[in-house]
Coordinates of C-alpha atoms in Angstrom, one line a residue:
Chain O
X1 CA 14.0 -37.9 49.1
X2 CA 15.6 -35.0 48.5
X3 CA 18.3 -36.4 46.4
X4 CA 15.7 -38.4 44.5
X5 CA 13.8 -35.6 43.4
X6 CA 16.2 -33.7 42.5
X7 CA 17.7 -36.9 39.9
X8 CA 13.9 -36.7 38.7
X9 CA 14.5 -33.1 37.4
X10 CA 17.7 -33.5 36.4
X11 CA 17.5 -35.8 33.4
X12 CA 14.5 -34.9 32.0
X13 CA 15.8 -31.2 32.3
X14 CA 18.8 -32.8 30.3
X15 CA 16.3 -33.7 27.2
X16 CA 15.6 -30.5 26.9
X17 CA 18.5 -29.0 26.3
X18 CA 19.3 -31.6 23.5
X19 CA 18.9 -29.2 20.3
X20 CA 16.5 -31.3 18.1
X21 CA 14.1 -30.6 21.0
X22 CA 14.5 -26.9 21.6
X23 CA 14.3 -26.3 17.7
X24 CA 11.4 -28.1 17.0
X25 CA 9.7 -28.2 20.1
X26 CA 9.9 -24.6 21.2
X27 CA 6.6 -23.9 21.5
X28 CA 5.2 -26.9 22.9
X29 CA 8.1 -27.4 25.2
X30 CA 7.1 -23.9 27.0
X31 CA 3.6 -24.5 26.2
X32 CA 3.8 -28.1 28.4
X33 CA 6.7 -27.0 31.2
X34 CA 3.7 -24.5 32.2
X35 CA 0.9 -26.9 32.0
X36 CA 3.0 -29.0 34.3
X37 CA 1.4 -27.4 37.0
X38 CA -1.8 -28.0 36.3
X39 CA -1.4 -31.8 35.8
X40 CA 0.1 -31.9 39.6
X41 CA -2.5 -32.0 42.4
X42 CA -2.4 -29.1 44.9
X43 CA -0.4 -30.9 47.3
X44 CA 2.5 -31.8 44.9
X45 CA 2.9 -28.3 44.1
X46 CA 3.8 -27.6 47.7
X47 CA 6.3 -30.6 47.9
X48 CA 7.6 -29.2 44.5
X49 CA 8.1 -25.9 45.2
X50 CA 9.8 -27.2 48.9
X51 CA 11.8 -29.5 47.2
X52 CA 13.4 -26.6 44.8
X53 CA 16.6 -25.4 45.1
X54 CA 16.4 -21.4 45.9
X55 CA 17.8 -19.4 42.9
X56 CA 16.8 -16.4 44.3
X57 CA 13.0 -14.3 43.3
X58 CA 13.1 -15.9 39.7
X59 CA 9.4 -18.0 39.6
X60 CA 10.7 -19.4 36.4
X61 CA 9.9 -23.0 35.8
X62 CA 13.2 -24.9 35.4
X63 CA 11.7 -27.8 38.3
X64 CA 8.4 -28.4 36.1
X65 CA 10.7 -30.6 33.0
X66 CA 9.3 -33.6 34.7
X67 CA 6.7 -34.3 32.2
X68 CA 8.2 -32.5 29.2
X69 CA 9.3 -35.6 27.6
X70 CA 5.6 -37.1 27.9
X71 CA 3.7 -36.1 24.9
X72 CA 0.1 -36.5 26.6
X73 CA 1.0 -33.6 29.1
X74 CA 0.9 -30.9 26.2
X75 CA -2.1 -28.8 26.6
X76 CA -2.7 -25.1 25.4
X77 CA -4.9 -25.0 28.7
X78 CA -5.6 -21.9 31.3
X79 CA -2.3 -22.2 33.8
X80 CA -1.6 -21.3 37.4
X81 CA 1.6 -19.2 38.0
X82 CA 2.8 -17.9 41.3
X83 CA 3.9 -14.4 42.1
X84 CA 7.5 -14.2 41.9
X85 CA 7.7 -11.9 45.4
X86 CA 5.3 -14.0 47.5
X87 CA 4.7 -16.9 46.2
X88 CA 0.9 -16.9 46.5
X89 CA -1.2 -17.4 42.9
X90 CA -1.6 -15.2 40.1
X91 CA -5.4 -15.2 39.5
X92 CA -5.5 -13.9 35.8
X93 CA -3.6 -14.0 33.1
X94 CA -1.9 -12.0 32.0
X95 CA -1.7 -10.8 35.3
X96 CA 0.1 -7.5 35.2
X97 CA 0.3 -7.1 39.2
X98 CA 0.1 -9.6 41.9
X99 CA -2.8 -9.2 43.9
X100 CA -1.9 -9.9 47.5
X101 CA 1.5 -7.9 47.1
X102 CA 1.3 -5.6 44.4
X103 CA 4.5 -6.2 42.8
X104 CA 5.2 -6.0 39.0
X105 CA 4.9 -9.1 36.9
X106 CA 7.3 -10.3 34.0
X107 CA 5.3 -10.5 31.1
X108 CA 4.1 -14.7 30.5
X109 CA 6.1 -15.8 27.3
X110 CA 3.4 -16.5 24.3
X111 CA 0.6 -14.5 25.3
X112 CA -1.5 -13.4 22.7
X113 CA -1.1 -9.5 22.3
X114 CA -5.2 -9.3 21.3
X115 CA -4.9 -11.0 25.5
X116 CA -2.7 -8.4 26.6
X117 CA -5.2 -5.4 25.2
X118 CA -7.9 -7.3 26.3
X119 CA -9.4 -7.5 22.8
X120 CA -11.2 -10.2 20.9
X121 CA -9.7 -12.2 18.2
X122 CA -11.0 -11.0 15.3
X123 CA -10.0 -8.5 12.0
X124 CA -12.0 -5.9 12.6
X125 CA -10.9 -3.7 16.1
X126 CA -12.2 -0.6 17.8
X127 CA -9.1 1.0 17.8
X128 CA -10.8 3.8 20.4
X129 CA -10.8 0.6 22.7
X130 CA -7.7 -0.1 22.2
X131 CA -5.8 3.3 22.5
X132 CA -8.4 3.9 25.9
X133 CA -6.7 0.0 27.1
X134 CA -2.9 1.1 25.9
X135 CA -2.9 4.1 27.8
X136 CA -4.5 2.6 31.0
X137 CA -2.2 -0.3 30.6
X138 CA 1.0 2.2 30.6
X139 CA -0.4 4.3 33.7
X140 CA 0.4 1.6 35.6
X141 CA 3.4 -0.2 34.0
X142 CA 5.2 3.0 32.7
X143 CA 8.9 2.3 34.3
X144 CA 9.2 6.0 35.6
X145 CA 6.4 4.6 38.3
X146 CA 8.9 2.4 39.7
X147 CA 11.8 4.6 40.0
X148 CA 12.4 4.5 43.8
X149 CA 11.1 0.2 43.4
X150 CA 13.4 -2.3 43.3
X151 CA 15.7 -3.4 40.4
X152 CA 13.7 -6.3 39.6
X153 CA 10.6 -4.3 39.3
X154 CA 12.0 -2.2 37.0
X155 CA 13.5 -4.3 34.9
X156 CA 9.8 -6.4 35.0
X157 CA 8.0 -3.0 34.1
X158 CA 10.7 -2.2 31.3
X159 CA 10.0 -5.4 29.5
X160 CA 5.6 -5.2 30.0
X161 CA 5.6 -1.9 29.1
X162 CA 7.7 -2.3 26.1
X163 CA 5.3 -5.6 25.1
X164 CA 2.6 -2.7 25.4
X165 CA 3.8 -1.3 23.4
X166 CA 4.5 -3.4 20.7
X167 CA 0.8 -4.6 21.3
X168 CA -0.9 -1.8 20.7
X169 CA 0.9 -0.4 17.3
X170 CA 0.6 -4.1 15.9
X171 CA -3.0 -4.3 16.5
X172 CA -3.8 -0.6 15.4
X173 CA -2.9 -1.1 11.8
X174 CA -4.8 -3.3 9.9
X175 CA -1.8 -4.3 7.8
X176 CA 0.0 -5.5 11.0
X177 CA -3.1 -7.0 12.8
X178 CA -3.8 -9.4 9.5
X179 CA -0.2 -10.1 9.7
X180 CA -0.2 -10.9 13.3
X181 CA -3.4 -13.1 12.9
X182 CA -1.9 -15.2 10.5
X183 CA 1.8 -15.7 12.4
X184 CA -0.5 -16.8 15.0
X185 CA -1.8 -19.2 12.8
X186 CA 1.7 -20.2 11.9
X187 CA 1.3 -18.6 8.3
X188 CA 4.0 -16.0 7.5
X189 CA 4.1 -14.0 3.9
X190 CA 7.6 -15.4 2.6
X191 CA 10.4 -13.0 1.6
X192 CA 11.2 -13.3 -1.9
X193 CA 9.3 -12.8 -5.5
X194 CA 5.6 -13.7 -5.7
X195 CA 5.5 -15.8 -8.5
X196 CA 1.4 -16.1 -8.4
X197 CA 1.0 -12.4 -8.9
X198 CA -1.0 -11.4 -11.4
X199 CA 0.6 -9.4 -13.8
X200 CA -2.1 -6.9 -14.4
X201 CA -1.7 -6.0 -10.9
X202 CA 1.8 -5.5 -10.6
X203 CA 1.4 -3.3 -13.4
X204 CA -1.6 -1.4 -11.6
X205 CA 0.7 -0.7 -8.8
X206 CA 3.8 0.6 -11.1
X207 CA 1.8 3.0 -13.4
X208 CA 0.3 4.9 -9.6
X209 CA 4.0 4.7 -8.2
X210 CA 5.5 6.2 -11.6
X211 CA 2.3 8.8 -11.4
X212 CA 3.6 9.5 -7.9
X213 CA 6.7 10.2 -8.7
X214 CA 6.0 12.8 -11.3
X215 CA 3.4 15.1 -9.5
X216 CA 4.0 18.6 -9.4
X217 CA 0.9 20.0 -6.7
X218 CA -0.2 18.9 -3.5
X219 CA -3.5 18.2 -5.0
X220 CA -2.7 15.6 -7.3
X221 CA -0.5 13.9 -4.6
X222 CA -3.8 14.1 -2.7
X223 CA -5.4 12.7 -5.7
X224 CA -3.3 9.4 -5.6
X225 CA -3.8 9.6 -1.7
X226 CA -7.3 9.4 -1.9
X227 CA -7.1 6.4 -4.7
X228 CA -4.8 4.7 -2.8
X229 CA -7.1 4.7 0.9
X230 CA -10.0 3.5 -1.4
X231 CA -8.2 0.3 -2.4
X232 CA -6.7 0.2 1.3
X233 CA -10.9 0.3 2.1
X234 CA -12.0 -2.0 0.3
X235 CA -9.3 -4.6 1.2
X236 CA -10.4 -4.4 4.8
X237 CA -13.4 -5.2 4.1
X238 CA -12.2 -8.2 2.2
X239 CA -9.4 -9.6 4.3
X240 CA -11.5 -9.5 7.2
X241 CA -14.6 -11.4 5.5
X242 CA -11.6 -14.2 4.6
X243 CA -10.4 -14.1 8.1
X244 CA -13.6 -14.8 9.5
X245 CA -14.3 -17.4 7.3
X246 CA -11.0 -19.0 7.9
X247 CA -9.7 -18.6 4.5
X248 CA -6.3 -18.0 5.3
X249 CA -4.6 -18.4 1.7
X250 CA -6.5 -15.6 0.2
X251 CA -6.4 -13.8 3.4
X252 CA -2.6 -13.9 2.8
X253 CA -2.8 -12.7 -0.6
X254 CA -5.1 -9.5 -0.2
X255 CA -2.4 -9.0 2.7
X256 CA 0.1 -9.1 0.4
X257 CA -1.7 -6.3 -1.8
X258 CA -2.4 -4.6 1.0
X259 CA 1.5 -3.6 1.7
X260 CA 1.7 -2.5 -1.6
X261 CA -1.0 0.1 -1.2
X262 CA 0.4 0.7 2.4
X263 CA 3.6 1.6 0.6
X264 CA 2.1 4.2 -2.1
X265 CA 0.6 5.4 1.0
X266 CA 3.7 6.4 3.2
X267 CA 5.0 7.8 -0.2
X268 CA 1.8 9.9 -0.5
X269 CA 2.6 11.3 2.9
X270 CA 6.5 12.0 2.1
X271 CA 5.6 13.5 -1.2
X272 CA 3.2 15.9 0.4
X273 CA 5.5 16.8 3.4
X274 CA 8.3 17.5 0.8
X275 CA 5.6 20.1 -0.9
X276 CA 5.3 21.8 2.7
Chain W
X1 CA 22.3 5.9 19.8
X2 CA 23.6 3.2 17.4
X3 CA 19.9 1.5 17.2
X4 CA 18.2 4.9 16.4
X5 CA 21.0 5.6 13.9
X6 CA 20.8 1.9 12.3
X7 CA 17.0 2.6 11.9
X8 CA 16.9 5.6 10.1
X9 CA 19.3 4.6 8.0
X10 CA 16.9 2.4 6.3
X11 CA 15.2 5.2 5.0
X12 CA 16.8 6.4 1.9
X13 CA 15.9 10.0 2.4
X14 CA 17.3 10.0 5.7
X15 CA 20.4 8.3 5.1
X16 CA 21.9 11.6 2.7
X17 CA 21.5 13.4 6.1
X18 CA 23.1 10.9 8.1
X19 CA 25.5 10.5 6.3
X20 CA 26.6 14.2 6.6
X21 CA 26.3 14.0 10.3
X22 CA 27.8 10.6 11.4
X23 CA 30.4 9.4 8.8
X24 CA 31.7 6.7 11.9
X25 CA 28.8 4.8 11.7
X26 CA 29.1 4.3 7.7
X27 CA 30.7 1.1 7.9
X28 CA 28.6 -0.4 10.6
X29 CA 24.9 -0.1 10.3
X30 CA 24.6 1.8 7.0
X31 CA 24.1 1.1 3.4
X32 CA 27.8 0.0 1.7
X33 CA 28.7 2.7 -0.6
X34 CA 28.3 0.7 -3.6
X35 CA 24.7 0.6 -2.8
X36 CA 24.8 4.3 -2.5
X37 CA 26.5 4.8 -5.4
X38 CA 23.9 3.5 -7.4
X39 CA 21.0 5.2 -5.7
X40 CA 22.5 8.6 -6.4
X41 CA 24.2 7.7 -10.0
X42 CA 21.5 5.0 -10.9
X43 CA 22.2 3.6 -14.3
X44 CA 20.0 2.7 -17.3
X45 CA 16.6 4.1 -15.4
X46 CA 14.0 4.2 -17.9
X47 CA 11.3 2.7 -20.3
X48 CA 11.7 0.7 -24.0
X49 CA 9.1 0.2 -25.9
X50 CA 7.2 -2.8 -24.5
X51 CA 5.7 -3.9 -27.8
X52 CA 8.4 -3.7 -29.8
X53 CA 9.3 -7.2 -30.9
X54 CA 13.1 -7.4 -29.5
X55 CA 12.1 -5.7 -25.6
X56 CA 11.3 -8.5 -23.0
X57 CA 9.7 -6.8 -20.3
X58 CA 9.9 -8.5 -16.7
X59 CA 8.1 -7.3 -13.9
X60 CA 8.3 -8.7 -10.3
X61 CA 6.9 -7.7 -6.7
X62 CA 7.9 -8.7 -3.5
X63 CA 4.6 -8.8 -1.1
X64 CA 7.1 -9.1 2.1
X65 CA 8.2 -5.5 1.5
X66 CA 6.1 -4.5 -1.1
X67 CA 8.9 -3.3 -3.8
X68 CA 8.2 -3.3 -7.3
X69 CA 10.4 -3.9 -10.0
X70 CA 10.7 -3.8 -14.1
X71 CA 13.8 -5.3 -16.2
X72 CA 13.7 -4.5 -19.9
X73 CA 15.8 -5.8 -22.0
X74 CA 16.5 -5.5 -26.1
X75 CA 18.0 -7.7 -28.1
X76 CA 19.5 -8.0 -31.6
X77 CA 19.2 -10.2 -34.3
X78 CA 22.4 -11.9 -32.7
X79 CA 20.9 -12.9 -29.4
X80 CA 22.9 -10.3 -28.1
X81 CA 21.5 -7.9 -25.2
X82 CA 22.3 -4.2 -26.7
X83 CA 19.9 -2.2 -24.3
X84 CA 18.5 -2.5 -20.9
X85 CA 16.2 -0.3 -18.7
X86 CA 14.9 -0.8 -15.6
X87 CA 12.5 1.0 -13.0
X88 CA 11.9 0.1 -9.1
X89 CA 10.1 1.3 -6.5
X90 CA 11.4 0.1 -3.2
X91 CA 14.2 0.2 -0.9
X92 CA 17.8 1.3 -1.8
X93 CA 19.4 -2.3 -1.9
X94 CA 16.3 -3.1 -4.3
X95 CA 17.1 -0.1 -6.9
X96 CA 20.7 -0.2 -6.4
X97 CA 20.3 -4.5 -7.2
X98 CA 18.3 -4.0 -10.3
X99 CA 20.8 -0.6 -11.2
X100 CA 23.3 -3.5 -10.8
X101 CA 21.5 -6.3 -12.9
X102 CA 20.7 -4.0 -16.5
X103 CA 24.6 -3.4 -16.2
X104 CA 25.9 -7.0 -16.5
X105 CA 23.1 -8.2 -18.6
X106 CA 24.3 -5.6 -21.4
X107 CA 26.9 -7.5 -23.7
X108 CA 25.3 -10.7 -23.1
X109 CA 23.8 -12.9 -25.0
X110 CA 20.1 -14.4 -24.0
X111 CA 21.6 -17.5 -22.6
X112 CA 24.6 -15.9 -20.6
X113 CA 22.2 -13.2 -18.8
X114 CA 20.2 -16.8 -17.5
X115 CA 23.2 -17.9 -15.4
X116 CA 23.7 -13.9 -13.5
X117 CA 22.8 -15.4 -9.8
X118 CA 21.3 -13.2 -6.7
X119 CA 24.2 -14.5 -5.1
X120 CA 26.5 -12.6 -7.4
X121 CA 24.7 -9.3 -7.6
X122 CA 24.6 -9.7 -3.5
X123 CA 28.3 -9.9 -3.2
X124 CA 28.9 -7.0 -5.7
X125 CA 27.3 -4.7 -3.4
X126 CA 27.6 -6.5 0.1
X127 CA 24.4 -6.5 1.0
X128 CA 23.4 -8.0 4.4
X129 CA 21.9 -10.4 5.2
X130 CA 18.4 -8.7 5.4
X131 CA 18.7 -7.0 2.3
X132 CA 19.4 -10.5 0.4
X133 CA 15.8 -10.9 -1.0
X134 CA 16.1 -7.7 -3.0
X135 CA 19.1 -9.3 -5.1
X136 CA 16.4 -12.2 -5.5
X137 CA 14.0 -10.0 -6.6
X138 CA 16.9 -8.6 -9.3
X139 CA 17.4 -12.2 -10.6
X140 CA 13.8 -12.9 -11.2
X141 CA 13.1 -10.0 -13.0
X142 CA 15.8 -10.7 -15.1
X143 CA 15.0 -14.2 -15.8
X144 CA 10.9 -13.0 -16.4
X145 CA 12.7 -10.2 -18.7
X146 CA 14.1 -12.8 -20.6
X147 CA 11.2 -15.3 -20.5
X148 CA 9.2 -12.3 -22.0
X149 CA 11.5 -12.0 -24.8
X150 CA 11.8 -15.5 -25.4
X151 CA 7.4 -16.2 -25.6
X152 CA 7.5 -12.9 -28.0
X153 CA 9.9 -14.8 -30.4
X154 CA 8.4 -18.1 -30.5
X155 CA 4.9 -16.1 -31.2
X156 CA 6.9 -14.8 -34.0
X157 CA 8.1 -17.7 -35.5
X158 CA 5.0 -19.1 -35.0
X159 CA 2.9 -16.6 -36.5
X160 CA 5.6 -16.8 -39.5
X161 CA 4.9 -20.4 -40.1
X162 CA 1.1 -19.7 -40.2
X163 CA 2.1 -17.1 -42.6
X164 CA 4.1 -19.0 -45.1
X165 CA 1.2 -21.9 -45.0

C-alpha cells in the first residue's frame, strides 16, 4: 500500500514541475495543493500524513499534488494547516503561533497583508489601528524574542516579522495601499510612457517641479508643500470613491497622478531639509 | 552592507557621497559613470520658445515612477535639427537618457531623429535592466517632440492654402 501511495504522489508531483504549469499556474497550483486538504475526509488526512515520507519539521505540502491536476479541486476556500512542531491544527489563519505548543509559524504563502494586520479590505484605513496591530504583531514575532529558541524558530520569526513589516508600511501610505489593492486585483500600473495622459496635466506637474526647483525660502517651498498635499487630498478622496465602486481603470489613473504628487512631495521635504 | 549601499545609491543626492566613500562598489551596484557624467555636466538643459513655429515640444510622464520629461527640438528650413533643449524631473538614468537624446538628435534631420531607438540610448550609457524604461521614456519624447513639430507645419501649410484661396 505503501508503494502504491507513494506512485499516486509521484506523478502527479511530476506535472507540476513541468514549466508551462508552474508559470501559468502559480497561483492556483498553491492555491489548490492547500485546498487539497480540505477536499480529503478527516480520516484520509491521518492515512496521508502516515503514509508520508519524514523530511524532517517541514509541514510543507509536497504529498497534497494528488489532485493538482484536477481542475474542479481549485477553491480560494478557508484551509486547515498543521503546526509544523506537533502536528496538531492551526485554528486561524494566519496563525502566527501554534496553540497547543507555542511555537512560531512560517508565514502561509499568499496571504493578504490587509489579513495579516487584521484590517478590512477597503481604501480608506485607520492607520492608528494599524500602527497599535504592527507594534503588537512585532512584540511577539520580533527575532531577538527567540534568541535562546531553536534555529527553525528563528528563521520562522525572521521571515513573519519581516512580512510585518512589509505589511504595515504598504498599507500606511495611500499611494502603496491603492497599489496593493489593485495587484491584488491582478492590475499593475505598467512601466513605460503613458500615452493617455493628458497633456495639460503633464504640463501642470512640470511648471510646480520647475517652481520647485528655483525657490529661494523655506516658505515658498512650504508654499508648493502645501499645494501639493491638497491635490494628494483630494485624490484620496477620489481613488477611494472608484475603489469602492469597483472602478478599477480610473482607480489606476488617479493612482498614477497620485505618484506624481507623491514625488513633488519627497522633493518638498529634501528642498526644505537642504534650507536647514 | 552591499544592499544598504545598492539602495542609497539610487538616490542621486546620496550617490556624490558614496561615491567619495566607497569607490569598490562603483562598478557593481552604482550608476555607470556615463550616467553620472551627464547628471553633473548635463547638456542642452533648458527652454525654446514653444510657440515659435520651428520648436516641437514633447512632453512625456512615466506614472510607474512618476518622472517627467520635455524634448524640444528646432528645426531649419532644411529639415535639419539645429537646437535642442530638454528638462526632466526624475531619476538620474532618466535625465542622464534625455541629456543623451537632445545630443544625437542635433545634426539630424526630422526623419533620421525618428529611427534613434531606447535600445541605443540604453547601451550608450549601460543602463540595467531596471533603469531600461527611462531610455523609453527618452525615445517617446523624442518621437512626441517631433510629432509636435510635424502637426505645427502641416497647420502652416494648411493655414497658407486658406490664405492664398
Amino acid at each position: 500500500m505503501l508503494s502504491y501511495n507513494s506512485l499516486r504522489i509521484v506523478r502527479p508531483f511530476r506535472a507540476l514541475l513541468h514549466p508551462n504549469w508552474l508559470m501559468t499556474n502559480r497561483q492556483t497550483l498553491t492555491c489548490s495543493a492547500h485546498c487539497v486538504s480540505n477536499n480529503f475526509p478527516k480520516k484520509d488526512t491521518w492515512q496521508r500524513q502516515n503514509n508520508l515520507k519524514p523530511t524532517g519539521n517541514e509541514r510543507k505540502l509536497q504529498y497534497s499534488t494528488y489532485a493538482a491536476s484536477s481542475p474542479r479541486n481549485y477553491c480560494t476556500g478557508q484551509f486547515n494547516l498543521n503546526c509544523w512542531n506537533c502536528k496538531q491544527p492551526l485554528d486561524q489563519t494566519p496563525a502566527f503561533f501554534c496553540m497547543t505548543c507555542k511555537a512560531v509559524q512560517p508565514p502561509e504563502e499568499n496571504t493578504s497583508l490587509f489579513n495579516i494586520m487584521d484590517c478590512d479590505y477597503k481604501f480608506s484605513m485607520d492607520t492608528h489601528k494599524l500602527q497599535k496591530r504592527y507594534l503588537h504583531l512585532q512584540r511577539s514575532l520580533h527575532p531577538d524574542n527567540f534568541s535562546q529558541k531553536s534555529v527553525q524558530e528563528q528563521e520562522y520569526s525572521e521571515s513573519y516579522s519581516a512580512l510585518v513589516n512589509k505589511a504595515y508600511h504598504t498599507l500606511l501610505k495611500p499611494l502603496s495601499r491603492g497599489l496593493y489593492m489593485l495587484e491584488l486585483k491582478g492590475m499593475v500600473i505598467e512601466e513605460g510612457t503613458d500615452s493617455g495622459a493628458d497633456p495639460e496635466f503633464l504640463m501642470e506637474l512640470m511648471e510646480i517641479n520647475e517652481a520647485l526647483d528655483e525657490v529661494k525660502t523655506p516658505e515658498e517651498a512650504n508654499k508648493i508643500g502645501q499645494h501639493t498635499k491638497g491635490k494628494l487630498a483630494v485624490l484620496t478622496e477620489e481613488i477611494d470613491a472608484a475603489l469602492l465602486k469597483g472602478e478599477l481603470q480610473s482607480a489606476k489613473a488617479l493612482l498614477a497622478q497620485m505618484k506624481y504628487f507623491a514625488n513633488i512631495e519627497e522633493k518638498v521635504k529634501e528642498k526644505l531639509s537642504e534650507f536647514m | 552592507m552591499a544592499g544598504t549601499v545598492a539602495k542609497t545609491c539610487l538616490s542621486p543626492l546620496a550617490l556624490l557621497t558614496r561615491r567619495l566613500s566607497a569607490p569598490e562598489f562603483i562598478t557593481q551596484c552604482c550608476y555607470h559613470k556615463k550616467v553620472v557624467d551627464h547628471y553633473e555636466n548635463p547638456r542642452n538643459v533648458g527652454i525654446l520658445d514653444k510657440n515659435s513655429k520651428n520648436v516641437g515640444t514633447g512632453l512625456v510622464g512615466a506614472p510607474a515612477c512618476g518622472d517627467v520629461m520635455k524634448l524640444q527640438i528646432e528645426v531649419d528650413d532644411h529639415g535639419t535639427i539645429v537646437d535642442a533643449r530638454f528638462k526632466t524631473f526624475g531619476c538620474g538614468s532618466a535625465i542622464a537618457s534625455s541629456s543623451l537624446a537632445t545630443e544625437w538628435v542635433k545634426g539630424k534631420s526630422v526623419d533620421e531623429a525618428l529611427t534613434i531607438k531606447n535600445t541605443d540610448i540604453a547601451k550608450e550609457l549601460c543602463l540595467p535592466p531596471v533603469k531600461l524604461h527611462c531610455s523609453m521614456l527618452a525615445e517617446d519624447a523624442i518621437k512626441a517632440a517631433l510629432a509636435d513639430y510635424r502637426r505645427k507645419q502641416q497647420d502652416d501649410q494648411q493655414e497658407a492654402v486658406r490664405a492664398s484661396v
